[in-house]
Amino acid sequence: MTQISVPFGRRCWAEVDLGQIVSNYRLYRENMPVKKDVMAVVKADAYGHGDVRVSLALQQAGCRRFAVSNVQEAVRIREAGVTGEILILGYTPVSEAGLLCRFGITQALLDEEYAQALAKAAPGPIACHYALDTGMRRIGLNADAPEAAARAVLDTPPPLQVTGLFTHLCAADTPDNDATRAFTGLQQQKAAKVLELLHRAGQTGLYLHELNSAAGLYEPEELSLFSRLGIILYGLKPDAGNKMPDGIRPALSWKCAVSMVKTILPGDTVGYGRTFRAERPMRVATLPVGYADGFRRALSGRGFVLIRGQKAPILGRVCMDQIMADVSFIEGAAPGDEAVLLGQSGAFTFTADDMALMLDTIGYEIVCGISARVPRVYFEPQEEGAHK
Ligand SMILES: *Cc1c(COP(=O)(O)O)cnc(C)c1O
């Protein structure tokens, strides 16, 4: 995504370790008792990490299947050199059928009505994966009526060509307990039933993919041999309660410069609305990052940044483009210092998952929220084998 063509000095930036993403991909594959094929989910600009660079790094590491959320994302990575399968997981306006054909993009079929409309608009063959609704009630053929679902797949109108089936395991992200496992197991059984009916009808060429990151963590040897992996590739947890396999680590750090340091006096207030009032003389740093960069305003008066390996608490409200932080106890803090918003500084590590907990959300939303004006700086994977 945002590639710097002019070497601007650094205000606020994200560092993406492509080697860590490749390593996470390999660790996941190697930790599975049954060898899984991985479809890399690179939607939403690879969860804010940059879809083109992430896809090409994974392709280099052997990944042949990719998933995105819309046709713009699909065309972008195809044009950048992704040669394998690119599946659009959601809605594409049928007026874009020509693009699907021209770029060899695989489209999810949401239901029979959508399939009819897409077939009518298609100027030529389009590979499709039929979505099966096994309980999420989002998209797909209702797998509670397996015969009708199988029939719909068999009756897919040309020039659409169904090459796969998928379902989404919507309970897998919640704490791993008996009820979760039971619901997830039921979803898998429903999908397997449709696949079996298709086999019986002679349609044996389809593959089924269903494991997202969360399901893959605790459902290692079940029915599906294909995982559709997003968040774990980026080293974050599907849910705060998940235990991550050893060695899977976040690939993104988010940083900015310290722009100014000043002393304020007792009684001074800081920022909009004067929500923070100093009770002692304080050293205050100003940092060039704000909610327009994706640094959430809800961190006002609650969050912190890391400077010189120490926590600098945020004072007052997060502005659109700047924040202020207390550096009274950080010796030598000075303009030009690197401030870490996400990542490691000295002995401290603060991840998107940690920030998400403070904001009552999930790490996904934090990394997806780092806005386009924040340049991504890439670290290439090392030689083959260096990550083993
Ligand atoms: C986003 C998405 C995924 C990836 O989920 P993670 O939890 O990031 O692994 C898989 N399948 C579908 C249908 C999705 O929308």
mmCIF file of N, CA, C and O and ligand atoms in Angstrom, residues 41 43 47 89 138 166 168 211-214 228-232 238 364, ligand 1:
data_model
loop_
_atom_site.group_PDB
_atom_site.id
_atom_site.type_symbol
_atom_site.label_atom_id
_atom_site.label_comp_id
_atom_site.label_asym_id
_atom_site.label_seq_id
_atom_site.Cartn_x
_atom_site.Cartn_y
_atom_site.Cartn_z
ATOM 1 N N VAL A 41 -5.310 -14.943 4.029
ATOM 2 C CA VAL A 41 -6.318 -13.881 3.961
ATOM 3 C C VAL A 41 -5.598 -12.534 4.035
ATOM 4 O O VAL A 41 -4.997 -12.201 5.059
ATOM 5 N N LYS A 43 -7.133 -9.575 3.019
ATOM 6 C CA LYS A 43 -8.138 -8.512 2.870
ATOM 7 C C LYS A 43 -7.749 -7.293 3.719
ATOM 8 O O LYS A 43 -6.895 -7.397 4.608
ATOM 9 N N TYR A 47 -4.711 -6.690 6.589
ATOM 10 C CA TYR A 47 -4.947 -6.255 7.958
ATOM 11 C C TYR A 47 -4.024 -5.074 8.302
ATOM 12 O O TYR A 47 -3.438 -4.990 9.389
ATOM 13 N N LEU A 89 -14.033 -12.992 -0.829
ATOM 14 C CA LEU A 89 -14.858 -13.664 0.186
ATOM 15 C C LEU A 89 -16.262 -13.085 0.292
ATOM 16 O O LEU A 89 -17.137 -13.700 0.900
ATOM 17 N N ARG A 138 -24.640 -15.193 7.844
ATOM 18 C CA ARG A 138 -24.084 -14.038 7.160
ATOM 19 C C ARG A 138 -24.279 -14.212 5.658
ATOM 20 O O ARG A 138 -25.128 -13.562 5.076
ATOM 21 N N PHE A 166 -16.966 -23.182 0.860
ATOM 22 C CA PHE A 166 -16.390 -22.768 2.146
ATOM 23 C C PHE A 166 -17.474 -22.385 3.122
ATOM 24 O O PHE A 166 -18.598 -22.051 2.753
ATOM 25 N N HIS A 168 -17.810 -20.531 7.344
ATOM 26 C CA HIS A 168 -17.062 -19.734 8.324
ATOM 27 C C HIS A 168 -17.462 -20.181 9.724
ATOM 28 O O HIS A 168 -18.644 -20.214 10.059
ATOM 29 N N LEU A 211 -11.331 -23.610 8.060
ATOM 30 C CA LEU A 211 -10.665 -23.211 9.303
ATOM 31 C C LEU A 211 -10.111 -21.793 9.239
ATOM 32 O O LEU A 211 -9.220 -21.511 8.451
ATOM 33 N N ASN A 212 -10.628 -20.903 10.081
ATOM 34 C CA ASN A 212 -9.996 -19.594 10.244
ATOM 35 C C ASN A 212 -8.889 -19.743 11.300
ATOM 36 O O ASN A 212 -8.651 -20.844 11.801
ATOM 37 N N SER A 213 -8.245 -18.656 11.641
ATOM 38 C CA SER A 213 -7.125 -18.758 12.598
ATOM 39 C C SER A 213 -7.558 -19.410 13.906
ATOM 40 O O SER A 213 -6.875 -20.281 14.434
ATOM 41 N N ALA A 214 -8.695 -18.969 14.417
ATOM 42 C CA ALA A 214 -9.148 -19.458 15.717
ATOM 43 C C ALA A 214 -9.438 -20.948 15.675
ATOM 44 O O ALA A 214 -9.024 -21.710 16.550
ATOM 45 N N ARG A 228 -8.026 -21.091 6.140
ATOM 46 C CA ARG A 228 -8.107 -19.740 5.576
ATOM 47 C C ARG A 228 -7.599 -18.813 6.660
ATOM 48 O O ARG A 228 -8.339 -18.427 7.543
ATOM 49 N N LEU A 229 -6.331 -18.499 6.612
ATOM 50 C CA LEU A 229 -5.692 -17.847 7.750
ATOM 51 C C LEU A 229 -5.501 -16.371 7.557
ATOM 52 O O LEU A 229 -4.893 -15.937 6.600
ATOM 53 N N GLY A 230 -5.971 -15.617 8.530
ATOM 54 C CA GLY A 230 -5.716 -14.193 8.543
ATOM 55 C C GLY A 230 -4.844 -13.825 9.721
ATOM 56 O O GLY A 230 -3.616 -13.861 9.668
ATOM 57 N N ILE A 231 -5.482 -13.519 10.829
ATOM 58 C CA ILE A 231 -4.833 -12.834 11.950
ATOM 59 C C ILE A 231 -3.551 -13.508 12.440
ATOM 60 O O ILE A 231 -2.603 -12.837 12.835
ATOM 61 N N ILE A 232 -3.511 -14.830 12.405
ATOM 62 C CA ILE A 232 -2.317 -15.518 12.914
ATOM 63 C C ILE A 232 -1.096 -15.261 12.033
ATOM 64 O O ILE A 232 0.034 -15.210 12.513
ATOM 65 N N PRO A 238 -6.737 -14.387 17.627
ATOM 66 C CA PRO A 238 -8.152 -14.238 17.274
ATOM 67 C C PRO A 238 -8.953 -13.700 18.462
ATOM 68 O O PRO A 238 -9.854 -12.904 18.312
ATOM 69 N N TYR A 364 -7.447 -7.102 15.569
ATOM 70 C CA TYR A 364 -7.784 -6.892 14.150
ATOM 71 C C TYR A 364 -8.113 -5.411 13.898
ATOM 72 O O TYR A 364 -7.682 -4.828 12.917
HETATM 73 C C1 LIG B 1 -11.562 -12.628 7.577
HETATM 74 C C2 LIG B 1 -11.940 -13.994 7.255
HETATM 75 C C3 LIG B 1 -11.084 -15.067 7.538
HETATM 76 C C4 LIG B 1 -9.798 -14.919 8.315
HETATM 77 O O1 LIG B 1 -10.091 -14.904 9.674
HETATM 78 P P1 LIG B 1 -8.944 -14.827 10.778
HETATM 79 O O2 LIG B 1 -9.668 -14.871 12.053
HETATM 80 O O3 LIG B 1 -8.228 -13.536 10.556
HETATM 81 O O4 LIG B 1 -8.044 -15.990 10.545
HETATM 82 C C5 LIG B 1 -11.440 -16.332 7.106
HETATM 83 N N1 LIG B 1 -12.599 -16.511 6.434
HETATM 84 C C6 LIG B 1 -13.461 -15.515 6.165
HETATM 85 C C7 LIG B 1 -14.726 -15.811 5.451
HETATM 86 C C8 LIG B 1 -13.173 -14.228 6.577
HETATM 87 O O5 LIG B 1 -14.035 -13.243 6.338
#
